[in-house]
Amino acid sequence: MLDVLFDGQRAVGVRVQMEDGSRHDVQAKVVVDASGQSGLLQSKFKLRVWDPLLNKGAIWTYWKGAYRDTGRDEGATLVLQTANGQGWFWYIPLHDDVISVGVVAPFDYLFKGRGSHEQTYIEEVDRCPAVKQRVAPGQRVTGYFATKDYSYRATQVAGDGWVLVGDAFGFLDPLYSSGVLLALRSGEMAADAIADGLRSSDLSAGRLGSWGPALNQGIDRMRRLVCEYYRGFSFGRFVRTYPHLKGTVTDLLIGDLFTDRVDSVWGPMESLYAEGNEPPTRWDSGTPPEIADNKLNELYLPDGPRP
């Protein structure tokens, strides 16, 4: 897809380029923007808001033959913190004996004043003995991927005749592997709104975007857990103090984000704050202009094989 076609403020179709290079205009009653982090309509209408707290970046690669747990934990994703506390690794078993291993840290720490992506990755592996031990028997089978400035949302989920879904609307953080869940959930909610709009012949921004507040509320719940982790909150202490809420925290972590029932954890969580601590600021509370103006979502893809 090259562009979205508009009649005034209303989206009416898309312009596409075929494999032979020819271009065609395709009319549509509703345009669903699923263009990922490139955010075609988000960029067009300048809707992107950078998260003021989650200023992270990531470098990752893929290993074959690295250590895998066995039994019920064979496919489990691990989160392993580096010894200096600056970052953490994901360790995700995939198919064909391949494992995705990536490091996440503040992007200033990960990318400024450091060497190549390869050098930085190796340095961070050295700072995480558990990861170093696990990848030791394996062989790296790809180059090094990198991304930064990936935590953002749009100020609206829809306009007249168009909707945003998945990363075209926003992305949170990879800590709890919520990306696919939130992308699928946004698609489901958008589909219901589109179906209602088609039945009622109302394809306005209000009708197509009626699900926006509910989606944002669900993302906010996961974001709260992510921010608490990065601020050093002890979930172990929380569960020991409030054992009856262990199941509720688990429900949140596995994606039960769209029910008010889970909000019962926030008050007890705040009761364990150190004196003077406050809940994390909202995602739309504002990133200082001098920082926001220099942000640019970037993805580096290496040459060679990709899983």
Short mmCIF file of N, CA, C and O in Angstrom, two decimals, residues 52 58 85 89 97:
data_model
loop_
_atom_site.label_atom_id
_atom_site.label_comp_id
_atom_site.label_asym_id
_atom_site.label_seq_id
_atom_site.Cartn_x
_atom_site.Cartn_y
_atom_site.Cartn_z
N PRO A 52 6.45 8.94 28.00
CA PRO A 52 7.46 9.73 28.71
C PRO A 52 8.37 8.90 29.63
O PRO A 52 9.42 9.40 30.06
N ALA A 58 16.45 -2.01 22.07
CA ALA A 58 16.73 -3.45 22.13
C ALA A 58 17.70 -3.85 21.03
O ALA A 58 17.69 -3.28 19.93
N GLY A 85 22.02 -4.28 36.57
CA GLY A 85 20.66 -3.77 36.71
C GLY A 85 20.23 -2.78 35.66
O GLY A 85 19.12 -2.24 35.71
N PHE A 89 17.40 -9.38 29.60
CA PHE A 89 17.37 -10.20 28.40
C PHE A 89 16.06 -10.95 28.29
O PHE A 89 15.52 -11.43 29.30
N ASP A 97 14.77 -25.61 16.88
CA ASP A 97 15.89 -25.48 17.81
C ASP A 97 16.52 -24.09 17.80
O ASP A 97 17.70 -23.91 18.13
#
